[in-house]
PDB file of C-alpha atoms and ligand atoms in Angstrom:
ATOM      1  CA  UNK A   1       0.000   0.000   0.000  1.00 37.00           C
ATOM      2  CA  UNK A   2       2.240   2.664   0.837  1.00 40.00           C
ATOM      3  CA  UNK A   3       4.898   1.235  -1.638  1.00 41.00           C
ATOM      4  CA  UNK A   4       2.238   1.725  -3.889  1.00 42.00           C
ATOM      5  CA  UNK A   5       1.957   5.780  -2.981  1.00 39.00           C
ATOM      6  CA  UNK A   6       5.460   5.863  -3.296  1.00 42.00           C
ATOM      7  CA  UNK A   7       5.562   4.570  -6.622  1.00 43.00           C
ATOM      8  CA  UNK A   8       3.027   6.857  -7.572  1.00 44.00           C
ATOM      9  CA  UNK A   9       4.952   9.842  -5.704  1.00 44.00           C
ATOM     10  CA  UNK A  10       8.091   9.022  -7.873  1.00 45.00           C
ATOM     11  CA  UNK A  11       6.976   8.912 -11.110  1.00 46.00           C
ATOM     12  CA  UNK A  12       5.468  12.477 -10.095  1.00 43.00           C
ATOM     13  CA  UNK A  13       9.170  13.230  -9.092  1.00 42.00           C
ATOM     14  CA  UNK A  14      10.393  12.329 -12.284  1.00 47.00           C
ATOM     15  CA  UNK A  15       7.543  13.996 -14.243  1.00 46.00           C
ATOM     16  CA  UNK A  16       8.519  16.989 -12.224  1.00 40.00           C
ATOM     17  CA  UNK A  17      12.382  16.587 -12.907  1.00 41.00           C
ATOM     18  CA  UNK A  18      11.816  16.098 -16.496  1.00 47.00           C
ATOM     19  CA  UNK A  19       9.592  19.143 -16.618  1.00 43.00           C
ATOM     20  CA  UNK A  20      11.781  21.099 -14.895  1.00 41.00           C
ATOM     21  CA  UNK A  21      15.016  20.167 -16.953  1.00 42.00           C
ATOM     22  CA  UNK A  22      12.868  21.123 -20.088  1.00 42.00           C
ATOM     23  CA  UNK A  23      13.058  24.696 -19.097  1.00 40.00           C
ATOM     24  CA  UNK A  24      15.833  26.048 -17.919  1.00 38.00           C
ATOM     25  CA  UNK A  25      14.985  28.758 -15.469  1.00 33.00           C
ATOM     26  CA  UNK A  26      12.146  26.571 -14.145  1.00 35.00           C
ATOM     27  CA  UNK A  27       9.682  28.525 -15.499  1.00 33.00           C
ATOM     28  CA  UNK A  28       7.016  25.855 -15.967  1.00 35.00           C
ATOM     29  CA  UNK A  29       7.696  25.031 -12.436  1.00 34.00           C
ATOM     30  CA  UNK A  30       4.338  26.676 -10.621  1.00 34.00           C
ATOM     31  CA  UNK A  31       1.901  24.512 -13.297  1.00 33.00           C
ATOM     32  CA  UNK A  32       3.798  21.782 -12.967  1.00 33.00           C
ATOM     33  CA  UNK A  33       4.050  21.382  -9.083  1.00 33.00           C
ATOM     34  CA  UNK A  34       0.427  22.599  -8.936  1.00 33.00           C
ATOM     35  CA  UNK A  35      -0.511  19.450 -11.865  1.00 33.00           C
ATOM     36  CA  UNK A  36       1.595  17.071  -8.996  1.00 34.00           C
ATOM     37  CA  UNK A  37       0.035  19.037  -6.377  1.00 33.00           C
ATOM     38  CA  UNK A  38      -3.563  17.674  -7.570  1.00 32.00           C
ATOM     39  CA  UNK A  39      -2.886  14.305  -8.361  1.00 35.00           C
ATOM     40  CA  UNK A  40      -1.072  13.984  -4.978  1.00 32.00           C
ATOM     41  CA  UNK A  41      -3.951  15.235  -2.895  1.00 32.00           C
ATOM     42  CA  UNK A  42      -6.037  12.924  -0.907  1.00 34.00           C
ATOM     43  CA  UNK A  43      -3.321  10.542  -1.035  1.00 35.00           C
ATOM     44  CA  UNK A  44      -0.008  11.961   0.191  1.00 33.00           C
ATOM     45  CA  UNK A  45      -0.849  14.779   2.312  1.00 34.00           C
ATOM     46  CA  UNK A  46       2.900  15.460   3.692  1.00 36.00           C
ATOM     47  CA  UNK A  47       3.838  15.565  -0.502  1.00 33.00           C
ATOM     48  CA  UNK A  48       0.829  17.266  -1.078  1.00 33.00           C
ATOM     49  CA  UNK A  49       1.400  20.156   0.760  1.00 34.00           C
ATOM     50  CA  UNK A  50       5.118  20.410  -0.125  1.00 31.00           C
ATOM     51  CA  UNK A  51       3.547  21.030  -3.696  1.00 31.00           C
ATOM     52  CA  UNK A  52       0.974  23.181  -2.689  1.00 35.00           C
ATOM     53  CA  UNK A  53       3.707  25.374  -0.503  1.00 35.00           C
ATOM     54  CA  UNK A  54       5.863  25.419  -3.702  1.00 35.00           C
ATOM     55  CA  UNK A  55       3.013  26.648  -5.830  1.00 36.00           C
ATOM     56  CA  UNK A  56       1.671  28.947  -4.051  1.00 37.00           C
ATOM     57  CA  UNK A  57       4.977  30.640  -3.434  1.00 37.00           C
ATOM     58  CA  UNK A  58       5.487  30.519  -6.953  1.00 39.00           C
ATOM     59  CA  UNK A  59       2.443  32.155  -7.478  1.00 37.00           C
ATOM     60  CA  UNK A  60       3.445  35.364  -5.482  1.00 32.00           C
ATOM     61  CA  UNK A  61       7.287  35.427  -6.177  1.00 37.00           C
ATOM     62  CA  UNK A  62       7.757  34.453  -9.483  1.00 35.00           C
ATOM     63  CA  UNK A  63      10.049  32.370 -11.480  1.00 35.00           C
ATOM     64  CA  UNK A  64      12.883  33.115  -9.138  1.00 36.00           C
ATOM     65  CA  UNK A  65      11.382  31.472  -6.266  1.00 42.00           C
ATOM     66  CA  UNK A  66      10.146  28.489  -8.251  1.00 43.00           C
ATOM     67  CA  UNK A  67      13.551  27.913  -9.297  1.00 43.00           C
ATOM     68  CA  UNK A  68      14.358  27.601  -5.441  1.00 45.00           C
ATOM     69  CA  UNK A  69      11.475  25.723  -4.264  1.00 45.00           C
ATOM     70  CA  UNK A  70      10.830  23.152  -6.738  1.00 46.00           C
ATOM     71  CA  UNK A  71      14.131  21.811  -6.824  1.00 50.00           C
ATOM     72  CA  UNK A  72      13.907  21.547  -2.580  1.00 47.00           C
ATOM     73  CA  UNK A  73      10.347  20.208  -3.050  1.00 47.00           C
ATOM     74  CA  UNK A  74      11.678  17.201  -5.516  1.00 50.00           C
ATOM     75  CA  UNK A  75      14.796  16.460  -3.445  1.00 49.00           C
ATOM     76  CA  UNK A  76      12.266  16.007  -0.288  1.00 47.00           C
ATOM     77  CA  UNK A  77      10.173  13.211  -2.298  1.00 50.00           C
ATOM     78  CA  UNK A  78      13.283  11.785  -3.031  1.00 52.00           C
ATOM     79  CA  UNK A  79      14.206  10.913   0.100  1.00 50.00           C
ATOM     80  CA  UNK A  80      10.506  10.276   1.174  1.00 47.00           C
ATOM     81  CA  UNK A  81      10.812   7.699  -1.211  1.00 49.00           C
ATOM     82  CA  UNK A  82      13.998   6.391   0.094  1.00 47.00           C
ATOM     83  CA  UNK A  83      13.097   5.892   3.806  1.00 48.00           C
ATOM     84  CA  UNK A  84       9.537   4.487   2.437  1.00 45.00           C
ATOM     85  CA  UNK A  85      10.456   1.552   0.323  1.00 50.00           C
ATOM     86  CA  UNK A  86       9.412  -1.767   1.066  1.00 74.00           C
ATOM     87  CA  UNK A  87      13.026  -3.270   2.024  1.00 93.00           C
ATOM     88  CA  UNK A  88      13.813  -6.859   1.799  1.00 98.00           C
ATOM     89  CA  UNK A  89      15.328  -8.827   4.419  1.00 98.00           C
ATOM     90  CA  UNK A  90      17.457 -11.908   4.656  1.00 98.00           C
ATOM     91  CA  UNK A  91      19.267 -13.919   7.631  1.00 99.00           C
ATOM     92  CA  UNK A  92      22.882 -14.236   7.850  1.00 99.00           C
ATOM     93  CA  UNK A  93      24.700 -16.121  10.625  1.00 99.00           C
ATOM     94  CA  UNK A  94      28.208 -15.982  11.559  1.00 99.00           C
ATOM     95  CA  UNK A  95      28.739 -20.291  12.052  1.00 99.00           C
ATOM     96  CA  UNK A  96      30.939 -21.239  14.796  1.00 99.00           C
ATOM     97  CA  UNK A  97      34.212 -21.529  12.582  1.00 99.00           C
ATOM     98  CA  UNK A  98      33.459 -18.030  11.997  1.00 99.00           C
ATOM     99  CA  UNK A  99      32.722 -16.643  15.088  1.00 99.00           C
ATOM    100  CA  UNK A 100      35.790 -18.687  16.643  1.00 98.00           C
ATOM    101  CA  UNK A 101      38.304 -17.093  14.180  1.00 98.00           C
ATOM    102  CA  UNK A 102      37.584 -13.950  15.095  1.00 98.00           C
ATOM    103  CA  UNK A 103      36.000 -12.744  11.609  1.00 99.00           C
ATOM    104  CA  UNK A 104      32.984 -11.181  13.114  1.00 99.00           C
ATOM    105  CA  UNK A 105      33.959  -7.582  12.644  1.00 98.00           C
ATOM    106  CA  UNK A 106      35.373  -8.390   9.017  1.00 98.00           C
ATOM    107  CA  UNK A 107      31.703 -10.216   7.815  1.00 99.00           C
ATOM    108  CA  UNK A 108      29.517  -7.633   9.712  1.00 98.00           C
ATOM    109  CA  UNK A 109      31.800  -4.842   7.932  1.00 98.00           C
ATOM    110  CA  UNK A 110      31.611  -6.073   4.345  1.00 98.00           C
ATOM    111  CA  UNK A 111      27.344  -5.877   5.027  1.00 98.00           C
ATOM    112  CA  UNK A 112      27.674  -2.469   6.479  1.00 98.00           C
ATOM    113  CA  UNK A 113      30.188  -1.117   3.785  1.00 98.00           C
ATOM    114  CA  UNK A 114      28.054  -1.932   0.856  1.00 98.00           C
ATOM    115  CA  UNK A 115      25.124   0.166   2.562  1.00 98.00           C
ATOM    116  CA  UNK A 116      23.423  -2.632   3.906  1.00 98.00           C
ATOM    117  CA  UNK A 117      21.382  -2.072   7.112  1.00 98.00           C
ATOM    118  CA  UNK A 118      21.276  -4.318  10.457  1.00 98.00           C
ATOM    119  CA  UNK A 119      17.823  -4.524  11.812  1.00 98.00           C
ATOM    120  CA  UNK A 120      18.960  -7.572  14.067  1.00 98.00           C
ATOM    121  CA  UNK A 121      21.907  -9.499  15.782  1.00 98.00           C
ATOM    122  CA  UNK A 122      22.612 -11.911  18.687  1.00 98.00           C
ATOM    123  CA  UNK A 123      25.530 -14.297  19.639  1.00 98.00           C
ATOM    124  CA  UNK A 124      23.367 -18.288  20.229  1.00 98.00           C
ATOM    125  CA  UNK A 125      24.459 -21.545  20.245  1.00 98.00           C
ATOM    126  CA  UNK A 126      21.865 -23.649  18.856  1.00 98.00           C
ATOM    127  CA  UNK A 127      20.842 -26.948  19.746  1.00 98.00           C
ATOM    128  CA  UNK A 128      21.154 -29.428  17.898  1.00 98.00           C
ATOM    129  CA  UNK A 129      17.008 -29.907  16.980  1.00 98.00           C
ATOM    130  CA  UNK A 130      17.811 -26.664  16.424  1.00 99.00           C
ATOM    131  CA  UNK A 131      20.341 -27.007  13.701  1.00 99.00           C
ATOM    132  CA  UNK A 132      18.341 -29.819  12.069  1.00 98.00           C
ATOM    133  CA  UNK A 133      15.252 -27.419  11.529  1.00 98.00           C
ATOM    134  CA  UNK A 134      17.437 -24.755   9.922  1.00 98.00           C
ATOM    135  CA  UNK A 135      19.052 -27.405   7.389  1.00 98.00           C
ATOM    136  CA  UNK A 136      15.797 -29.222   7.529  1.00 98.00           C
ATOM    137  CA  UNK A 137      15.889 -29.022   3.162  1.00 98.00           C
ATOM    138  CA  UNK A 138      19.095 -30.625   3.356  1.00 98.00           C
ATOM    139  CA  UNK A 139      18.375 -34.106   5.526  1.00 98.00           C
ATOM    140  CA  UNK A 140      18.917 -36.389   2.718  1.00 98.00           C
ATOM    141  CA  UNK A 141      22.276 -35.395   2.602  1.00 98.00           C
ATOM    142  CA  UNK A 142      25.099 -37.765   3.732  1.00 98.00           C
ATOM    143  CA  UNK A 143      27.159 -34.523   5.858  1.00 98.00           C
ATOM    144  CA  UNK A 144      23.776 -33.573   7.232  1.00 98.00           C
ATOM    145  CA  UNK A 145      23.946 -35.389  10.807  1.00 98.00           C
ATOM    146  CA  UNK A 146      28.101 -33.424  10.951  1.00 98.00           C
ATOM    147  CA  UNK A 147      26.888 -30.331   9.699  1.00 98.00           C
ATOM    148  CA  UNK A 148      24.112 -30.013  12.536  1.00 98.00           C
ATOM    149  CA  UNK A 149      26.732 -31.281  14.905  1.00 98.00           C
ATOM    150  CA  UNK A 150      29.269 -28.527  14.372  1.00 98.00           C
ATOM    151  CA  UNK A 151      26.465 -25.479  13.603  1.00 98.00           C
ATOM    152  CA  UNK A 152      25.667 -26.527  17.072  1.00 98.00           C
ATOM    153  CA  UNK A 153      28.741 -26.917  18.333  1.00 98.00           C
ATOM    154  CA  UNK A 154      29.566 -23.100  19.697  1.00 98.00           C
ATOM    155  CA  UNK A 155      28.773 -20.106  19.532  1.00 98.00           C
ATOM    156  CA  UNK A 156      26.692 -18.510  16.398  1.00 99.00           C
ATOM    157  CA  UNK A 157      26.167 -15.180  15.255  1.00 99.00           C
ATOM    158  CA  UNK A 158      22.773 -14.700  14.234  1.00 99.00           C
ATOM    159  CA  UNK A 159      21.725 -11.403  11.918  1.00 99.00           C
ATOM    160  CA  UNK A 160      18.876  -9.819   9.785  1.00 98.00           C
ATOM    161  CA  UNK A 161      20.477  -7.545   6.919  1.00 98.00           C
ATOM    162  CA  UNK A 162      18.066  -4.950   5.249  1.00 98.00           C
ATOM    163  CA  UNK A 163      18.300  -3.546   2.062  1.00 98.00           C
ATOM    164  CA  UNK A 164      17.701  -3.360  -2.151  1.00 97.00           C
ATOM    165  CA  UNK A 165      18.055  -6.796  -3.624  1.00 98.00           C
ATOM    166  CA  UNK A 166      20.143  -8.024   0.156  1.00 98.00           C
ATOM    167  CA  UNK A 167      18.776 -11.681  -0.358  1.00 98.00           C
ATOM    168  CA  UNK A 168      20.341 -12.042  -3.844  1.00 98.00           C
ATOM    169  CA  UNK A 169      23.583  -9.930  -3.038  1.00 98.00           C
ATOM    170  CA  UNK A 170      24.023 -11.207   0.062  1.00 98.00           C
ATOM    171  CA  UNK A 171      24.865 -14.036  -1.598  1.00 98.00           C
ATOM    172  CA  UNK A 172      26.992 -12.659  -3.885  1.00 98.00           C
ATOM    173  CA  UNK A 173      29.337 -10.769  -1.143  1.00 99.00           C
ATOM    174  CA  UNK A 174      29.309 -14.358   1.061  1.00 99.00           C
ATOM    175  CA  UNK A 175      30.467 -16.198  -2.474  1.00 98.00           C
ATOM    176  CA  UNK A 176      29.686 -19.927  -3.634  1.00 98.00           C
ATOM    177  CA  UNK A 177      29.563 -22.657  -1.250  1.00 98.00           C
ATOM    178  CA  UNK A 178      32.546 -24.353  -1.575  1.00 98.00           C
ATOM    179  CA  UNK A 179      35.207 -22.012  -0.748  1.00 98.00           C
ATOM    180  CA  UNK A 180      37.639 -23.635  -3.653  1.00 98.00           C
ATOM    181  CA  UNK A 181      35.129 -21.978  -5.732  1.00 98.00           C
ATOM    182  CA  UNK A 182      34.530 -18.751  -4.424  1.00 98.00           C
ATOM    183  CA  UNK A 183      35.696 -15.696  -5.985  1.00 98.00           C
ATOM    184  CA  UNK A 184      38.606 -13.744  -4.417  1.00 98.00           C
ATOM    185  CA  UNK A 185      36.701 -10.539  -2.927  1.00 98.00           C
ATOM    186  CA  UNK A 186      33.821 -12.894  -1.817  1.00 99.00           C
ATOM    187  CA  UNK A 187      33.413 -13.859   2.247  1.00 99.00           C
ATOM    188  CA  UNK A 188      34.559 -17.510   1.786  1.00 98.00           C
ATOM    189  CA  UNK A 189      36.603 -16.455  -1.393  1.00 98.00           C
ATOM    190  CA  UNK A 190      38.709 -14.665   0.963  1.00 99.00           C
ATOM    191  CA  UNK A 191      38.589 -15.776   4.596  1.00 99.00           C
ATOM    192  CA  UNK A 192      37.884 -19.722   3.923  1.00 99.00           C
ATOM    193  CA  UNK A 193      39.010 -23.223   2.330  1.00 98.00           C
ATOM    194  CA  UNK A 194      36.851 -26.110   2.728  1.00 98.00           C
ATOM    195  CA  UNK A 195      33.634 -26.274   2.555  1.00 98.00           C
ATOM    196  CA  UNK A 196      32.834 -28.009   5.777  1.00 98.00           C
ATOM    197  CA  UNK A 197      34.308 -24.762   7.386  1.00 98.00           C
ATOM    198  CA  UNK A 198      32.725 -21.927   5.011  1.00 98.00           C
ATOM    199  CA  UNK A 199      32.142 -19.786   7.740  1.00 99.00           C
ATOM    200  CA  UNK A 200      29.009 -18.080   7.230  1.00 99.00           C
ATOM    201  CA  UNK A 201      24.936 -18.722   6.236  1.00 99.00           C
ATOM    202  CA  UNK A 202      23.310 -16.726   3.709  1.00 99.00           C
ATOM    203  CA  UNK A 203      19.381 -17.406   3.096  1.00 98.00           C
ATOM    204  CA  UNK A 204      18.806 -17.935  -0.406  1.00 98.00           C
ATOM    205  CA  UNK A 205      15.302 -16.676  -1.171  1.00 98.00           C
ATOM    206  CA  UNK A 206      13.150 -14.869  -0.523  1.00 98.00           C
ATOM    207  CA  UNK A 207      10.661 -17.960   1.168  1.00 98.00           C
ATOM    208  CA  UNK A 208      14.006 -19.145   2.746  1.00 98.00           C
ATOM    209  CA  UNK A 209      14.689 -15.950   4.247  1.00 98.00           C
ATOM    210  CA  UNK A 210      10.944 -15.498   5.602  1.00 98.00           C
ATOM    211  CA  UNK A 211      11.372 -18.989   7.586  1.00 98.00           C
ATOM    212  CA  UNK A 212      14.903 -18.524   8.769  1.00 98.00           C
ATOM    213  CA  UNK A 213      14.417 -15.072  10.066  1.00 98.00           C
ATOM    214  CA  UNK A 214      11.156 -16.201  11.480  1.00 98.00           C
ATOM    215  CA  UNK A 215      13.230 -19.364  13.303  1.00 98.00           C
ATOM    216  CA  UNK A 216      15.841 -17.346  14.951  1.00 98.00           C
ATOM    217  CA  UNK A 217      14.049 -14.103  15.775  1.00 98.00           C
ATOM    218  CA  UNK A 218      10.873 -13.108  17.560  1.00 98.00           C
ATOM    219  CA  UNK A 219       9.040 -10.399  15.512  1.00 97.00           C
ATOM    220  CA  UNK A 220      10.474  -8.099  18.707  1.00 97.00           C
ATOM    221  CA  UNK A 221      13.408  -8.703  17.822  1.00 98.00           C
ATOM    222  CA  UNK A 222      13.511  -7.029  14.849  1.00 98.00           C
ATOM    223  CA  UNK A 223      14.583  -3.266  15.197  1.00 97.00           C
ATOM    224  CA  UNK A 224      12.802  -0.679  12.511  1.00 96.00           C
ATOM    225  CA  UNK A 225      14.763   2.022  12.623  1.00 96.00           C
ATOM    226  CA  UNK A 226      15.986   5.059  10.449  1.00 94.00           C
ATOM    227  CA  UNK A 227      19.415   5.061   8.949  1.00 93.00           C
ATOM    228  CA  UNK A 228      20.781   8.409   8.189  1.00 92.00           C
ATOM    229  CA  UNK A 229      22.846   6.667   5.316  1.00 93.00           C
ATOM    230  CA  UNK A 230      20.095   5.616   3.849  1.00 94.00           C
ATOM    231  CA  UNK A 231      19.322   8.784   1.713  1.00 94.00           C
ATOM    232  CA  UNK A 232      23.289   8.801   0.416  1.00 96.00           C
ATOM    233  CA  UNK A 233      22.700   5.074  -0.283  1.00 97.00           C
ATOM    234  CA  UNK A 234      19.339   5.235  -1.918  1.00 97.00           C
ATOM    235  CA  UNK A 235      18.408   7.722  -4.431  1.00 95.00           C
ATOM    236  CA  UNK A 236      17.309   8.002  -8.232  1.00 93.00           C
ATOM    237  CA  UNK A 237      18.533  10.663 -10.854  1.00 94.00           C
TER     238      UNK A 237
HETATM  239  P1  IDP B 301      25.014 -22.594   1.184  1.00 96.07           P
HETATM  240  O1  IDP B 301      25.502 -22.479   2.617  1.00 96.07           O
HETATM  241  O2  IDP B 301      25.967 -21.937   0.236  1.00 96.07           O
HETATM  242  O3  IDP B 301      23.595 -22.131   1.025  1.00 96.07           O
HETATM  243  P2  IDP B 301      24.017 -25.315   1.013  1.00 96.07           P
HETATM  244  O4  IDP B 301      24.044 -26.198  -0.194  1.00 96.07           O
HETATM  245  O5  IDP B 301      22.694 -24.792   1.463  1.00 96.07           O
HETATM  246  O6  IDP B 301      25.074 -24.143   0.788  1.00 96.07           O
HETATM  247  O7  IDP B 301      24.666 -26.148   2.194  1.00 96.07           O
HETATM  248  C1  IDP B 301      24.581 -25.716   3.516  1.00 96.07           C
HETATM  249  C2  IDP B 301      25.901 -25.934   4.188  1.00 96.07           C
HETATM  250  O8  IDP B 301      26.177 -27.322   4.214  1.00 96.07           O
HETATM  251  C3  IDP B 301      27.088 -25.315   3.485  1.00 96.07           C
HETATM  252  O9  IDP B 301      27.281 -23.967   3.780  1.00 96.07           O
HETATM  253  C4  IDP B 301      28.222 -26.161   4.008  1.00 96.07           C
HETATM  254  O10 IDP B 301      28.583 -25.722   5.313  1.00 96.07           O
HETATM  255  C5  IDP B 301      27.576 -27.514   4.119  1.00 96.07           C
HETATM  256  N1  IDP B 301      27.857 -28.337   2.929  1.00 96.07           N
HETATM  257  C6  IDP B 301      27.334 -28.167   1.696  1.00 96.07           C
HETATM  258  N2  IDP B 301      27.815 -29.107   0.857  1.00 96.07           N
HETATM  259  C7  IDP B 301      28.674 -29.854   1.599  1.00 96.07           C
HETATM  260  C8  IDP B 301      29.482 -30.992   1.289  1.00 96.07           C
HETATM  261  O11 IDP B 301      29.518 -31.475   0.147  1.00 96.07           O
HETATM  262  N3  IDP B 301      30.223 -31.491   2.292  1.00 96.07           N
HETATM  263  C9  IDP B 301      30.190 -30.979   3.548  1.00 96.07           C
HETATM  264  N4  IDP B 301      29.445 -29.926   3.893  1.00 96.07           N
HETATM  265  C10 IDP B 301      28.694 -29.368   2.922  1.00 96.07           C
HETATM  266 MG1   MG B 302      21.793 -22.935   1.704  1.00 96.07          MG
END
């Protein structure tokens, strides 16, 4: 629902943008923020009334205030739209291997340096029923019983990473499962060898992520939160 407004609010943004680049001294700007004005209203009322601010200031200053208000008015949706997006989330854990080679900082840094945002975290050492429900897709597998073993076997650093496309990339920063065949650059490119030892979990879809995050955290754990990064990190042109 209120990814849909957003939507809607960009492709006003643009339509704005477009208009505005169109003439150069922004002197279509009053009709056009009064045109976005009226489509907005009833729907957006915070966007609504930055366009109906803009216009009417246009409408008693002129050009020359239109070509400082519009601008100011578009730049404002854009980050509305930023903090409003429907983000995805996916669940990464630190395994014990991990967690005992001291690598947290490194993995959680590599997350947080690509703009991804941490909405959860907490250090558990999972049973081993545990283990076997979070591999449950992979019981037919002869390493299955080990694998369980040694995710339960210490400490584990559970996490929920926010962000554009996070399942997918996510995936792409931790690398392919064997390390002998992850890229350099990759987590277990870089920081692993075997695969028995890869280090860290990455869900792989979006269902996948939905269960896992839903094993390992209570809804209450999950923090919604503001990042100030977020309008540097998210933004359209
Ligand atoms: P993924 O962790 O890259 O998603 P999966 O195929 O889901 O890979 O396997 C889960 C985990 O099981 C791997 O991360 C790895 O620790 C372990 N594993 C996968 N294949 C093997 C294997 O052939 N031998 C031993 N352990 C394996
Ligand atoms: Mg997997």
């Amino acid at each position: 629902m209120s990814s849909q407004i957003y939507r809607s609010a960009s492709k006003a943004v643009k339509a704005l943008l477009s208009a505005s680049k169109s003439s150069p001294l922004f002197g279509e700007g009053r009709a056009v923020a009064a045109a976005a004005a009226t489509s907005f209203r009833g729907k957006v009322p915070a966007v609504a009334s930055i366009c109906e601010r803009a216009d009417s200031r246009n409408a008693f200053r002129g050009w020359v205030s239109g070509a400082l208000v519009l601008p100011a008015a578009v730049y404002m949706l854009q980050d509305q739209e930023a903090h409003a997006a429907e983000m995805e989330r996916t669940f990464i854990a630190i395994k014990p291997d991990g967690v005992q080679r001291g690598l947290i900082a490194e993995i959680i840094s590599r997350f947080e340096r690509k703009g991804y945002k941490l909405v959860a975290i907490k250090l558990v050492v999972p049973s081993k029923e545990f283990a076997e429900k979070h591999y449950h897709d992979l019981k037919e597998r002869p390493f299955f019983s080990g694998l369980c073993d040694f995710l339960s076997s210490g400490p584990v650093l559970a996490m929920v990473w926010e962000g554009e496309g996070v399942i997918k990339y996510g995936r792409k920063l931790i690398g392919a499962t064997d390390p002998q065949k992850s890229e350099p650059g990759t987590i277990r490119g870089d920081l692993a060898v075997v695969v028995g030892r890869n280090i860290i979990h990455g869900s792989d879809g979006l269902e996948t992520a939905k269960d896992e995050i839903g094993l390992w955290f209570e809804p209450s754990e999950l923090v919604n939160y503001t990042c100030n990064a977020e309008k540097w990190v998210y933004g359209v042109n």
